[in-house]
Amino acid sequence: MATCLSFPAISNHPPPFKPHHRLNPTLTRSSLTDQALSAKSHLLSLISDQDRGLATQKEPQKLSQIVDAIENVALLGRDTVTTGSSLSGTWRLVWTTEKEQLFIIKNAGFFGTRAGDVLQVIDVENRALNNVITFPPDGVFFVRSNIEIASQQRVNFRFTSAVLRGKDWELPLPPFGQGWFESVYLDEEIRVVKDIRGDYLVVDRAPYSWKE
């Protein structure tokens, strides 16, 4: 998460996320705030019953509606800086199109467990990112990454190591990839992301801080 359990290499000139619509230049700050709240509420309503994205895989029309809602939210956040200190924190998956994460969430039961919170833990100051999938009560899989701020909304990352951990054991795994993600909308509650592969991610701020 993002989310981002595997990625192809970063292209030399990856295109930024560009919403389809245009803002009305006459909008006031107050009306923009109202529009942002409305767009955010609409997006959260659309994904509220989608089981973190599992249900959306079977509903192409719903996916189209959600992507359109994401573009509207991104439009209102397009001139904001989302790679500052407010990006740091423990972010919890609400919805995604990332097939790897959804596969693990769906099939964890085959391994005698279930997927708990899926997290993206970011520390901007220390240039660190952990992508985490929890398996209650004691299991966790996490991928460590180094990050660099590429622009006002884009973060580049490179995986450095991975660990599968149980109650009394730990299995180190090799790192496997690099990429980028753009936080196209960020406030005190949620973050909306698009990544190098065109996947989308909506996360909220977890009520706790995850630590290794």
Backbone as ProteinMPNN parsed JSONL, in Angstrom:
{"seq_chain_A": "MATCLSFPAISNHPPPFKPHHRLNPTLTRSSLTDQALSAKSHLLSLISDQDRGLATQKEPQKLSQIVDAIENVALLGRDTVTTGSSLSGTWRLVWTTEKEQLFIIKNAGFFGTRAGDVLQVIDVENRALNNVITFPPDGVFFVRSNIEIASQQRVNFRFTSAVLRGKDWELPLPPFGQGWFESVYLDEEIRVVKDIRGDYLVVDRAPYSWKE", "coords_chain_A": {"N_chain_A": [[0.881, -0.762, 0.0], [0.865, 2.59, -0.842], [1.526, 0.737, -0.736], [1.811, -0.962, -2.428], [3.134, -3.451, -3.529], [4.611, -4.674, -5.511], [6.411, -3.472, -8.33], [7.03, -2.304, -11.652], [10.086, -1.009, -13.102], [10.979, 2.469, -12.639], [10.021, 4.723, -15.124], [11.806, 6.865, -17.432], [10.614, 9.323, -17.893], [8.043, 9.628, -16.342], [4.559, 10.24, -16.613], [2.722, 12.87, -15.02], [-0.192, 12.694, -12.885], [-3.151, 13.699, -14.374], [-6.091, 15.243, -13.963], [-9.259, 15.102, -15.699], [-10.968, 17.277, -15.828], [-11.628, 20.857, -15.523], [-10.971, 23.555, -13.292], [-13.195, 26.125, -12.25], [-12.171, 29.393, -12.618], [-13.237, 31.435, -11.107], [-13.965, 30.56, -8.631], [-14.24, 30.85, -5.116], [-12.16, 30.663, -2.115], [-13.706, 29.632, -0.029], [-15.785, 28.362, -1.43], [-14.317, 26.454, -2.769], [-13.454, 24.877, -0.637], [-15.919, 23.869, 0.209], [-16.576, 22.413, -2.093], [-14.519, 20.532, -2.089], [-15.082, 19.089, 0.261], [-17.56, 18.039, -0.456], [-16.876, 16.491, -2.733], [-15.081, 14.696, -1.585], [-16.752, 13.42, 0.309], [-18.542, 12.19, -1.433], [-16.857, 10.382, -2.786], [-16.014, 8.727, -0.619], [-18.46, 7.654, 0.075], [-19.028, 6.111, -2.194], [-17.099, 4.088, -2.043], [-17.607, 2.827, 0.311], [-18.922, 0.38, 0.646], [-17.371, -1.493, -0.595], [-15.571, -3.421, 0.234], [-12.781, -3.009, 0.586], [-12.026, -2.958, -2.036], [-12.366, -5.409, -3.189], [-15.012, -6.04, -3.958], [-15.331, -4.253, -6.021], [-13.881, -5.28, -8.117], [-15.593, -6.904, -9.475], [-17.421, -5.234, -10.532], [-17.475, -3.303, -13.026], [-18.778, -0.916, -13.763], [-19.138, 0.398, -11.33], [-16.475, 0.746, -10.649], [-15.721, 2.596, -12.61], [-17.243, 4.802, -11.777], [-16.058, 5.313, -9.3], [-13.408, 5.936, -10.022], [-13.875, 8.246, -11.495], [-14.812, 9.86, -9.438], [-12.494, 10.019, -7.915], [-10.875, 11.471, -9.659], [-12.188, 13.912, -9.586], [-11.742, 14.666, -6.924], [-8.956, 14.804, -7.013], [-8.612, 16.931, -8.75], [-9.307, 19.117, -7.175], [-7.247, 19.045, -5.424], [-4.992, 19.61, -6.842], [-3.085, 21.705, -6.888], [-1.827, 21.593, -4.489], [0.646, 20.862, -1.956], [1.637, 17.693, -1.217], [3.627, 16.202, -0.191], [4.938, 16.9, 2.066], [5.503, 17.221, 5.637], [3.02, 16.4, 6.528], [2.443, 14.137, 5.15], [3.622, 12.076, 6.493], [3.017, 9.287, 8.649], [0.785, 6.659, 9.846], [-0.984, 5.029, 7.557], [-4.083, 3.66, 6.625], [-5.511, 1.124, 4.635], [-8.381, 1.773, 2.711], [-9.598, 1.466, 0.251], [-8.691, 0.011, -2.895], [-7.238, -0.585, -6.185], [-5.183, -2.302, -6.528], [-3.955, -5.307, -7.508], [-2.286, -7.236, -6.287], [-2.4, -6.753, -3.511], [-5.156, -7.066, -3.085], [-5.448, -9.739, -3.795], [-4.066, -11.051, -1.729], [-5.599, -10.23, 0.488], [-8.037, -11.442, -0.148], [-7.385, -14.19, -0.255], [-6.147, -15.001, 2.071], [-7.279, -16.744, 3.876], [-6.807, -19.319, 2.909], [-4.388, -19.949, 3.929], [-4.79, -20.398, 6.535], [-5.333, -18.123, 8.015], [-6.305, -14.654, 8.337], [-6.595, -11.55, 6.612], [-5.737, -8.603, 8.195], [-5.542, -5.202, 9.072], [-4.325, -3.271, 6.361], [-1.525, -1.454, 5.66], [0.216, 1.649, 5.077], [3.101, 2.994, 5.989], [4.654, 5.926, 6.565], [7.546, 7.904, 6.765], [8.561, 10.91, 6.336], [10.674, 12.603, 7.09], [12.785, 10.855, 7.705], [12.984, 9.558, 5.358], [11.635, 7.096, 4.767], [9.614, 4.219, 4.097], [7.153, 1.866, 4.854], [5.36, -0.834, 3.649], [2.635, -2.651, 4.718], [1.026, -5.648, 5.67], [-1.188, -6.958, 7.871], [-1.759, -9.905, 9.841], [-3.822, -10.919, 11.973], [-3.692, -12.87, 15.042], [-0.957, -12.36, 15.378], [0.638, -12.265, 13.108], [2.5, -10.731, 10.377], [3.321, -9.119, 7.337], [5.768, -7.223, 5.866], [7.218, -4.646, 3.844], [10.133, -2.942, 3.482], [11.173, 0.311, 2.425], [13.195, 2.804, 0.81], [12.665, 6.278, 0.339], [12.314, 9.137, -1.852], [11.614, 12.555, -2.273], [10.074, 13.643, -5.105], [8.56, 15.629, -6.33], [5.983, 18.123, -5.792], [3.866, 16.447, -5.325], [4.665, 13.873, -5.86], [6.313, 10.849, -4.921], [9.208, 8.986, -5.065], [10.211, 5.566, -4.717], [12.202, 2.849, -3.449], [12.371, -0.543, -2.928], [13.886, -2.141, -0.148], [14.072, -4.296, 1.635], [12.264, -7.197, 2.834], [9.958, -8.754, 5.085], [8.485, -11.587, 6.516], [6.637, -12.306, 9.254], [5.899, -14.18, 12.16], [4.451, -15.232, 15.316], [6.577, -16.384, 16.806], [8.658, -16.459, 15.035], [10.602, -15.441, 12.136], [10.94, -14.562, 8.758], [13.188, -13.474, 6.532], [12.969, -11.805, 3.386], [13.85, -11.242, -0.069], [14.256, -7.906, -1.467], [12.128, -6.37, -3.98], [11.74, -4.382, -6.19], [10.888, -1.057, -7.498], [9.523, 2.257, -7.774], [6.979, 4.797, -8.156], [4.663, 6.951, -6.435], [1.83, 9.129, -6.431], [0.375, 11.394, -4.283], [-2.552, 12.568, -4.742], [-4.501, 13.869, -3.439], [-4.78, 15.117, -0.154], [-5.634, 15.322, 3.206], [-6.405, 16.01, 6.665], [-7.587, 13.63, 7.27], [-7.835, 11.693, 5.138], [-6.081, 10.194, 2.326], [-5.495, 10.231, -1.14], [-4.37, 8.314, -3.794], [-2.403, 7.808, -6.748], [-0.513, 5.483, -8.692], [2.573, 4.324, -10.273], [1.741, 2.313, -11.984], [-0.794, 2.954, -12.66], [-2.66, 2.252, -10.81], [-5.058, 2.828, -8.177], [-5.481, 4.208, -4.888], [-7.029, 4.569, -1.802], [-6.668, 5.798, 1.37], [-6.982, 6.007, 4.962], [-6.139, 7.903, 7.943], [-4.741, 5.887, 10.303], [-5.9, 4.982, 13.604], [-3.782, 4.508, 15.234], [-0.209, 4.076, 15.638], [1.883, 2.24, 13.624], [4.566, 0.08, 14.365], [7.662, -1.56, 13.735]], "CA_chain_A": [[0.0, 0.0, 0.0], [0.706, 2.402, -1.06], [0.549, 0.072, -1.4], [2.688, -1.093, -3.553], [3.907, -4.628, -3.169], [5.572, -4.914, -6.573], [6.307, -2.449, -9.35], [8.078, -2.26, -12.655], [11.046, 0.069, -12.882], [10.538, 3.825, -12.933], [10.365, 5.189, -16.454], [12.615, 8.082, -17.407], [9.765, 10.511, -17.849], [6.684, 9.189, -16.011], [3.631, 11.368, -16.695], [1.968, 13.181, -13.805], [-1.63, 12.468, -12.916], [-3.84, 14.891, -14.866], [-7.544, 15.124, -13.981], [-9.841, 15.462, -16.984], [-11.807, 18.47, -15.781], [-10.977, 22.129, -15.234], [-11.596, 24.347, -12.25], [-13.712, 27.443, -12.571], [-11.242, 30.334, -11.987], [-13.939, 32.407, -10.268], [-14.321, 29.958, -7.359], [-13.601, 31.418, -3.934], [-11.574, 29.669, -1.217], [-14.795, 28.992, 0.7], [-16.506, 27.444, -2.313], [-13.418, 25.33, -3.019], [-13.525, 24.014, 0.534], [-17.202, 23.173, 0.127], [-16.504, 21.433, -3.168], [-13.631, 19.455, -1.653], [-15.818, 18.272, 1.226], [-18.592, 17.325, -1.198], [-16.22, 15.485, -3.571], [-14.539, 13.69, -0.668], [-17.882, 12.67, 0.851], [-19.067, 11.353, -2.511], [-15.905, 9.293, -2.986], [-16.076, 7.804, 0.514], [-19.742, 6.961, -0.02], [-18.937, 5.119, -3.265], [-16.227, 2.958, -1.688], [-17.928, 2.375, 1.671], [-19.411, -1.008, 0.655], [-16.598, -2.205, -1.619], [-14.704, -4.431, 0.844], [-11.407, -2.593, 0.297], [-11.798, -3.065, -3.473], [-12.705, -6.744, -3.669], [-16.304, -5.999, -4.648], [-15.197, -3.429, -7.224], [-13.323, -6.104, -9.183], [-16.692, -7.538, -10.199], [-18.375, -4.193, -10.919], [-16.778, -2.295, -13.833], [-19.487, 0.36, -13.744], [-18.809, 1.014, -10.052], [-15.087, 1.184, -10.76], [-15.716, 3.83, -13.401], [-17.772, 5.865, -10.927], [-15.068, 5.626, -8.267], [-12.282, 6.616, -10.667], [-14.334, 9.599, -11.809], [-14.841, 10.588, -8.165], [-11.096, 10.274, -7.568], [-10.402, 12.564, -10.515], [-12.766, 15.157, -9.076], [-11.004, 15.007, -5.711], [-7.607, 15.176, -7.427], [-8.697, 18.26, -9.345], [-9.333, 20.103, -6.1], [-5.977, 19.008, -4.71], [-3.901, 19.587, -7.818], [-2.061, 22.72, -6.625], [-1.382, 21.477, -3.102], [1.836, 20.064, -1.68], [1.233, 16.519, -0.432], [4.83, 15.436, 0.122], [5.549, 17.49, 3.247], [5.439, 16.463, 6.886], [1.676, 15.833, 6.712], [2.408, 12.814, 4.52], [4.092, 11.091, 7.466], [2.003, 8.689, 9.515], [0.316, 5.306, 9.557], [-2.174, 5.125, 6.702], [-4.775, 2.365, 6.576], [-6.224, 0.921, 3.375], [-9.839, 1.812, 2.64], [-9.993, 0.946, -1.073], [-7.607, 0.016, -3.878], [-7.325, -1.444, -7.37], [-3.946, -3.074, -6.605], [-4.336, -6.72, -7.563], [-1.514, -8.044, -5.345], [-2.965, -6.587, -2.173], [-6.492, -7.654, -3.053], [-5.284, -11.19, -3.83], [-3.709, -11.489, -0.376], [-6.765, -10.021, 1.34], [-9.069, -12.42, -0.5], [-6.972, -15.585, -0.144], [-5.428, -15.282, 3.321], [-7.91, -17.878, 4.536], [-6.211, -20.573, 2.456], [-3.188, -20.175, 4.727], [-5.204, -20.536, 7.92], [-5.333, -16.831, 8.682], [-7.103, -13.648, 7.644], [-5.901, -10.275, 6.484], [-6.22, -7.515, 9.037], [-5.295, -3.897, 8.469], [-3.274, -3.105, 5.361], [-1.02, -0.142, 6.053], [1.363, 2.304, 4.47], [3.686, 3.765, 7.082], [5.576, 6.844, 5.896], [8.325, 8.837, 7.577], [9.179, 11.799, 5.353], [11.94, 13.121, 7.607], [13.816, 9.814, 7.622], [12.933, 8.993, 4.002], [11.332, 5.675, 4.926], [8.261, 3.747, 3.807], [6.851, 0.455, 5.075], [4.068, -1.364, 3.227], [2.385, -3.642, 5.767], [-0.227, -6.397, 5.732], [-1.247, -7.65, 9.156], [-2.52, -11.148, 9.919], [-4.072, -11.075, 13.412], [-3.278, -11.888, 16.055], [0.492, -12.162, 15.54], [1.369, -12.293, 11.852], [2.64, -9.504, 9.61], [4.246, -9.079, 6.203], [6.04, -5.823, 5.557], [8.274, -4.355, 2.885], [10.801, -1.674, 3.769], [11.613, 1.056, 1.252], [13.708, 4.16, 0.891], [11.9, 7.179, -0.506], [12.813, 10.48, -2.131], [10.557, 13.453, -2.735], [10.361, 13.992, -6.495], [7.835, 16.845, -6.687], [5.061, 18.514, -4.734], [2.924, 15.366, -5.037], [5.224, 12.563, -6.217], [7.358, 10.222, -4.116], [9.871, 7.799, -5.618], [10.601, 4.626, -3.677], [12.935, 1.648, -3.827], [12.306, -1.559, -1.894], [15.199, -2.53, 0.374], [13.978, -5.61, 2.27], [10.913, -7.636, 3.179], [9.948, -9.683, 6.214], [7.265, -12.286, 6.911], [6.883, -12.546, 10.682], [4.86, -14.772, 12.985], [4.59, -14.979, 16.753], [7.891, -16.787, 17.321], [9.577, -16.702, 13.923], [10.725, -14.366, 11.164], [11.544, -15.012, 7.509], [13.592, -12.371, 5.647], [12.739, -12.029, 1.963], [14.603, -10.247, -0.847], [13.476, -6.783, -2.01], [11.719, -6.687, -5.35], [11.15, -3.375, -7.054], [10.938, 0.37, -7.263], [8.438, 2.916, -8.485], [6.572, 6.077, -7.587], [3.238, 7.191, -6.232], [1.432, 10.52, -6.273], [-0.755, 11.667, -3.396], [-3.244, 13.615, -5.491], [-5.322, 14.591, -2.461], [-4.358, 14.821, 1.209], [-6.092, 16.201, 4.269], [-6.107, 15.457, 7.984], [-8.288, 12.358, 7.45], [-7.633, 10.714, 4.076], [-5.133, 10.462, 1.249], [-5.878, 9.568, -2.38], [-3.081, 8.051, -4.435], [-2.254, 7.08, -8.002], [0.875, 5.032, -8.738], [3.246, 4.179, -11.56], [1.024, 1.353, -12.827], [-2.159, 3.404, -12.89], [-3.552, 1.805, -9.751], [-5.554, 3.846, -7.253], [-5.464, 3.836, -3.481], [-7.608, 5.51, -0.844], [-6.302, 5.396, 2.727], [-7.272, 6.969, 6.017], [-5.146, 7.889, 9.01], [-5.061, 4.875, 11.309], [-5.967, 5.523, 14.971], [-2.61, 4.027, 15.962], [1.039, 4.135, 14.873], [2.479, 0.904, 13.481], [6.008, -0.005, 14.527], [8.214, -2.904, 13.494]], "C_chain_A": [[0.853, 0.738, 0.0], [0.751, 1.81, -1.226], [1.389, -0.42, -2.487], [3.584, -2.27, -3.263], [4.872, -5.046, -4.272], [5.332, -3.916, -7.675], [7.34, -2.685, -10.426], [8.996, -1.085, -12.378], [10.451, 1.411, -13.248], [10.937, 4.181, -14.346], [11.124, 6.496, -16.359], [11.781, 9.335, -17.276], [8.33, 10.114, -17.546], [5.738, 10.37, -15.986], [2.931, 11.619, -15.374], [0.5, 12.881, -13.989], [-2.332, 13.745, -13.314], [-5.344, 14.648, -14.873], [-8.109, 15.649, -15.292], [-10.5, 16.837, -16.983], [-10.989, 19.707, -15.451], [-11.719, 22.86, -14.126], [-12.118, 25.653, -12.807], [-12.841, 28.483, -11.875], [-11.91, 31.328, -11.067], [-14.291, 31.84, -8.898], [-13.561, 30.617, -6.216], [-13.017, 30.301, -3.087], [-12.656, 28.909, -0.466], [-15.519, 27.978, -0.176], [-15.647, 26.249, -2.67], [-13.434, 24.355, -1.851], [-14.809, 23.21, 0.528], [-17.171, 22.089, -0.941], [-15.625, 20.251, -2.772], [-14.35, 18.522, -0.684], [-16.872, 17.434, 0.528], [-17.987, 16.196, -2.028], [-15.669, 14.348, -2.713], [-15.655, 12.812, -0.115], [-18.458, 11.722, -0.19], [-18.164, 10.151, -2.757], [-16.014, 8.263, -1.861], [-17.383, 7.02, 0.522], [-19.679, 5.839, -1.061], [-18.138, 3.891, -2.841], [-16.594, 2.307, -0.363], [-18.35, 0.907, 1.733], [-18.606, -1.903, -0.28], [-15.554, -3.175, -1.066], [-13.247, -4.232, 0.43], [-11.037, -2.713, -1.184], [-12.141, -4.42, -4.043], [-14.011, -6.736, -4.465], [-16.206, -5.246, -5.968], [-14.661, -4.228, -8.392], [-14.41, -6.74, -10.045], [-17.696, -6.528, -10.734], [-17.675, -3.095, -11.72], [-17.461, -0.935, -13.837], [-19.183, 1.113, -12.446], [-17.372, 1.523, -10.061], [-14.995, 2.493, -11.523], [-16.214, 5.016, -12.582], [-16.75, 6.3, -9.881], [-13.89, 6.379, -8.861], [-12.659, 8.05, -11.019], [-14.373, 10.46, -10.543], [-13.427, 10.926, -7.697], [-10.545, 11.431, -8.391], [-10.951, 13.908, -10.043], [-12.058, 15.611, -7.798], [-9.598, 15.489, -6.064], [-7.572, 16.575, -8.031], [-8.625, 19.341, -8.272], [-8.033, 20.109, -5.301], [-4.776, 19.226, -5.599], [-2.789, 20.596, -7.538], [-1.517, 22.654, -5.206], [-0.116, 20.633, -3.013], [1.431, 18.921, -0.755], [2.429, 15.658, -0.046], [5.593, 16.036, 1.303], [5.366, 16.617, 4.473], [4.07, 15.821, 7.116], [1.514, 14.478, 6.033], [2.832, 11.716, 5.494], [2.935, 10.553, 8.311], [1.711, 7.262, 9.127], [-1.011, 5.41, 8.822], [-2.768, 3.738, 6.498], [-5.62, 2.26, 5.305], [-7.74, 0.971, 3.56], [-10.315, 1.172, 1.339], [-8.794, 1.008, -2.002], [-7.982, -0.793, -5.106], [-6.1, -2.343, -7.482], [-4.221, -4.571, -6.457], [-3.583, -7.565, -6.538], [-2.096, -7.954, -3.939], [-4.328, -7.252, -2.069], [-6.426, -9.183, -3.087], [-4.976, -11.719, -2.434], [-4.889, -11.355, 0.577], [-7.804, -11.122, 1.118], [-8.674, -13.836, -0.113], [-6.216, -15.934, 1.135], [-5.989, -16.498, 4.046], [-7.344, -19.218, 4.127], [-4.965, -20.926, 3.261], [-3.503, -20.211, 6.223], [-5.205, -19.238, 8.694], [-6.318, -15.909, 7.97], [-6.302, -12.359, 7.592], [-6.554, -9.242, 7.386], [-6.004, -6.193, 8.338], [-4.15, -3.99, 7.466], [-2.816, -1.653, 5.465], [0.09, 0.341, 5.129], [1.895, 3.267, 5.522], [4.817, 4.615, 6.511], [6.239, 7.758, 6.919], [9.112, 9.72, 6.617], [10.554, 12.252, 5.817], [13.076, 12.12, 7.449], [13.8, 9.066, 6.296], [12.667, 7.492, 4.025], [9.864, 5.385, 4.645], [8.194, 2.266, 4.127], [5.463, 0.158, 4.525], [3.795, -2.6, 4.064], [1.036, -4.324, 5.546], [-0.208, -7.189, 7.031], [-2.129, -8.888, 9.054], [-2.756, -11.446, 11.396], [-4.138, -12.55, 13.813], [-1.8, -11.522, 16.026], [1.271, -12.027, 14.236], [1.433, -10.934, 11.169], [3.616, -9.733, 8.465], [4.498, -7.618, 5.895], [7.256, -5.692, 4.655], [8.836, -2.985, 3.217], [11.254, -1.018, 2.46], [12.298, 2.343, 1.667], [12.9, 5.036, -0.05], [12.669, 8.467, -0.76], [11.657, 11.31, -2.678], [10.912, 13.944, -4.124], [9.701, 15.298, -6.925], [6.862, 17.163, -5.572], [4.027, 17.433, -4.421], [3.493, 13.967, -5.264], [6.346, 12.142, -5.28], [7.901, 9.021, -4.881], [10.25, 6.868, -4.472], [11.368, 3.462, -4.275], [12.876, 0.663, -2.662], [13.709, -1.968, -1.456], [15.187, -3.895, 1.055], [12.522, -5.926, 2.559], [10.999, -8.697, 4.267], [8.546, -10.275, 6.367], [7.487, -12.76, 8.335], [5.662, -13.169, 11.345], [5.137, -14.504, 14.449], [6.001, -15.257, 17.249], [8.9, -17.034, 16.204], [9.567, -15.506, 12.974], [11.466, -14.881, 9.945], [11.901, -13.801, 6.654], [13.376, -12.762, 4.185], [13.485, -10.955, 1.174], [13.694, -9.103, -1.3], [13.174, -7.022, -3.488], [11.048, -5.514, -6.05], [11.372, -1.944, -6.629], [9.801, 1.005, -8.047], [8.176, 4.293, -7.927], [5.081, 6.057, -7.313], [3.012, 8.682, -6.069], [0.239, 10.606, -5.337], [-1.498, 12.857, -3.993], [-4.225, 14.401, -4.626], [-4.885, 14.146, -1.075], [-4.992, 15.826, 2.15], [-5.811, 15.52, 5.604], [-6.733, 14.076, 8.201], [-7.935, 11.302, 6.409], [-6.535, 11.157, 3.114], [-5.559, 9.632, 0.046], [-4.641, 9.502, -3.271], [-3.282, 7.42, -5.806], [-0.79, 6.698, -8.135], [1.355, 4.806, -10.163], [2.497, 3.258, -12.521], [-0.407, 1.774, -13.134], [-3.155, 2.877, -11.886], [-3.925, 2.97, -8.845], [-5.595, 3.288, -5.84], [-6.126, 4.947, -2.685], [-7.298, 4.969, 0.545], [-6.779, 6.446, 3.718], [-6.182, 6.885, 7.083], [-5.583, 6.883, 10.076], [-5.087, 5.508, 12.699], [-4.814, 5.045, 15.855], [-1.392, 4.185, 15.056], [1.652, 2.75, 14.824], [3.99, 1.015, 13.608], [6.459, -1.429, 14.262], [8.383, -3.661, 14.811]], "O_chain_A": [[1.873, 0.358, 0.576], [0.011, 1.537, -2.171], [1.32, 0.182, -3.558], [4.705, -2.085, -2.788], [5.866, -5.715, -3.987], [4.189, -3.542, -7.94], [8.417, -3.212, -10.147], [8.71, -0.258, -11.512], [9.533, 1.492, -14.064], [12.084, 3.962, -14.734], [11.093, 7.163, -15.325], [12.187, 10.297, -16.625], [7.468, 10.248, -18.415], [6.063, 11.405, -15.403], [2.58, 10.669, -14.674], [0.003, 12.819, -15.114], [-2.141, 14.778, -12.672], [-5.829, 13.903, -15.724], [-7.522, 16.528, -15.923], [-10.581, 17.489, -18.024], [-9.802, 19.614, -15.139], [-12.945, 22.79, -14.034], [-11.538, 26.218, -13.735], [-12.766, 28.473, -10.647], [-11.223, 32.011, -10.307], [-14.861, 32.555, -8.073], [-12.371, 30.908, -6.342], [-13.327, 29.129, -3.3], [-12.556, 27.696, -0.279], [-15.83, 26.873, 0.268], [-16.164, 25.148, -2.859], [-13.429, 23.141, -2.054], [-14.799, 22.012, 0.809], [-17.672, 20.984, -0.731], [-15.946, 19.103, -3.081], [-14.238, 17.302, -0.798], [-17.068, 16.266, 0.863], [-18.506, 15.08, -2.037], [-15.781, 13.177, -3.076], [-15.518, 11.589, -0.075], [-18.82, 10.588, 0.125], [-18.647, 9.031, -2.917], [-16.097, 7.063, -2.123], [-17.412, 5.858, 0.929], [-20.209, 4.75, -0.839], [-18.466, 2.773, -3.237], [-15.959, 1.334, 0.044], [-18.159, 0.255, 2.759], [-19.091, -2.949, -0.713], [-14.737, -3.696, -1.824], [-12.577, -5.163, -0.016], [-9.867, -2.585, -1.544], [-12.205, -4.576, -5.262], [-14.099, -7.357, -5.525], [-16.915, -5.564, -6.923], [-14.947, -3.902, -9.545], [-14.174, -7.074, -11.206], [-18.708, -6.91, -11.323], [-17.316, -2.06, -11.157], [-16.788, 0.094, -13.908], [-18.993, 2.329, -12.464], [-17.086, 2.602, -9.543], [-14.266, 3.399, -11.12], [-15.666, 6.113, -12.684], [-16.592, 7.489, -9.606], [-13.418, 7.353, -8.275], [-11.851, 8.964, -10.858], [-14.013, 11.636, -10.57], [-13.194, 12.001, -7.144], [-9.822, 12.278, -7.866], [-10.255, 14.922, -10.098], [-11.805, 16.802, -7.613], [-9.106, 16.461, -5.49], [-6.606, 17.314, -7.84], [-7.956, 20.359, -8.449], [-7.749, 21.067, -4.582], [-3.643, 19.045, -5.155], [-1.645, 20.355, -7.923], [-0.818, 23.568, -4.768], [0.157, 19.801, -3.878], [0.943, 19.149, 0.351], [2.264, 14.514, 0.377], [6.763, 15.716, 1.514], [5.107, 15.419, 4.361], [3.967, 14.814, 7.817], [0.559, 13.753, 6.309], [2.443, 10.558, 5.335], [1.999, 11.281, 8.641], [2.311, 6.719, 8.199], [-2.024, 5.823, 9.388], [-2.052, 2.772, 6.235], [-6.347, 3.187, 4.949], [-8.302, 0.311, 4.433], [-11.3, 0.434, 1.32], [-7.979, 1.927, -1.921], [-8.922, -1.587, -5.077], [-5.987, -3.088, -8.456], [-4.665, -5.032, -5.406], [-4.148, -8.501, -5.975], [-2.262, -8.968, -3.262], [-4.623, -7.923, -1.08], [-7.259, -9.85, -2.474], [-5.554, -12.716, -2.002], [-5.153, -12.252, 1.377], [-8.373, -11.659, 2.068], [-9.526, -14.614, 0.316], [-5.7, -17.044, 1.265], [-5.261, -17.2, 4.747], [-7.387, -20.168, 4.909], [-4.537, -22.08, 3.269], [-2.614, -20.075, 7.064], [-5.087, -19.252, 9.919], [-7.072, -16.346, 7.1], [-5.437, -12.116, 8.433], [-7.767, -9.035, 7.344], [-6.254, -6.074, 7.139], [-3.156, -4.682, 7.684], [-3.627, -0.732, 5.368], [0.795, -0.445, 4.496], [1.227, 4.231, 5.897], [5.819, 4.084, 6.03], [5.59, 8.307, 7.809], [10.184, 9.342, 6.142], [11.498, 12.283, 5.027], [14.197, 12.493, 7.101], [14.505, 8.072, 6.123], [13.377, 6.714, 3.389], [8.989, 6.206, 4.921], [9.067, 1.497, 3.726], [4.495, 0.824, 4.891], [4.628, -3.505, 4.12], [0.033, -3.666, 5.27], [0.692, -7.998, 7.258], [-3.1, -8.926, 8.299], [-1.962, -12.158, 12.011], [-4.584, -13.388, 13.029], [-1.41, -10.494, 16.579], [2.459, -11.703, 14.264], [0.552, -10.092, 11.346], [4.608, -10.449, 8.608], [3.556, -6.853, 5.685], [8.183, -6.501, 4.695], [8.11, -1.991, 3.233], [11.662, -1.696, 1.517], [12.022, 2.9, 2.729], [12.495, 4.587, -1.122], [13.555, 8.842, 0.008], [10.832, 10.819, -3.449], [11.941, 14.594, -4.308], [10.224, 16.001, -7.79], [6.909, 16.538, -4.512], [3.38, 17.482, -3.375], [2.861, 12.978, -4.894], [7.202, 12.94, -4.897], [7.141, 8.145, -5.295], [10.575, 7.329, -3.378], [11.209, 3.129, -5.45], [13.28, 0.989, -1.546], [14.607, -2.124, -2.282], [16.206, -4.586, 1.05], [11.66, -5.047, 2.534], [11.978, -9.439, 4.359], [7.55, -9.552, 6.348], [8.413, -13.526, 8.602], [4.532, -12.737, 11.118], [5.958, -13.651, 14.788], [6.561, -14.475, 18.016], [9.888, -17.741, 16.404], [8.659, -14.676, 13.0], [12.491, -15.552, 10.068], [11.008, -13.159, 6.102], [13.579, -13.915, 3.804], [13.727, -9.867, 1.697], [12.496, -9.305, -1.496], [13.873, -7.779, -4.161], [9.895, -5.632, -6.468], [11.944, -1.65, -5.58], [9.187, 0.354, -8.893], [9.047, 4.892, -7.297], [4.336, 5.257, -7.879], [3.898, 9.409, -5.621], [-0.788, 9.969, -5.569], [-1.121, 14.009, -3.778], [-4.716, 15.457, -5.023], [-4.647, 12.962, -0.837], [-4.906, 17.034, 1.931], [-5.053, 14.551, 5.657], [-6.446, 13.419, 9.202], [-7.753, 10.135, 6.755], [-6.123, 12.316, 3.092], [-5.939, 8.47, 0.19], [-3.954, 10.503, -3.475], [-4.191, 6.616, -6.013], [0.091, 7.467, -7.751], [0.635, 5.063, -11.129], [2.609, 3.409, -13.737], [-1.147, 1.042, -13.791], [-4.363, 3.028, -12.07], [-3.205, 3.965, -8.758], [-5.725, 2.083, -5.621], [-5.819, 6.124, -2.872], [-7.624, 3.825, 0.862], [-6.957, 7.614, 3.372], [-5.406, 5.93, 7.124], [-6.653, 7.012, 10.67], [-4.367, 6.476, 12.945], [-4.871, 5.166, 17.079], [-1.53, 4.401, 13.852], [1.914, 2.147, 15.865], [4.614, 1.913, 13.042], [5.731, -2.385, 14.53], [8.833, -4.807, 14.811]]}, "name": "protein", "num_of_chains": 1, "seq": "MATCLSFPAISNHPPPFKPHHRLNPTLTRSSLTDQALSAKSHLLSLISDQDRGLATQKEPQKLSQIVDAIENVALLGRDTVTTGSSLSGTWRLVWTTEKEQLFIIKNAGFFGTRAGDVLQVIDVENRALNNVITFPPDGVFFVRSNIEIASQQRVNFRFTSAVLRGKDWELPLPPFGQGWFESVYLDEEIRVVKDIRGDYLVVDRAPYSWKE"}
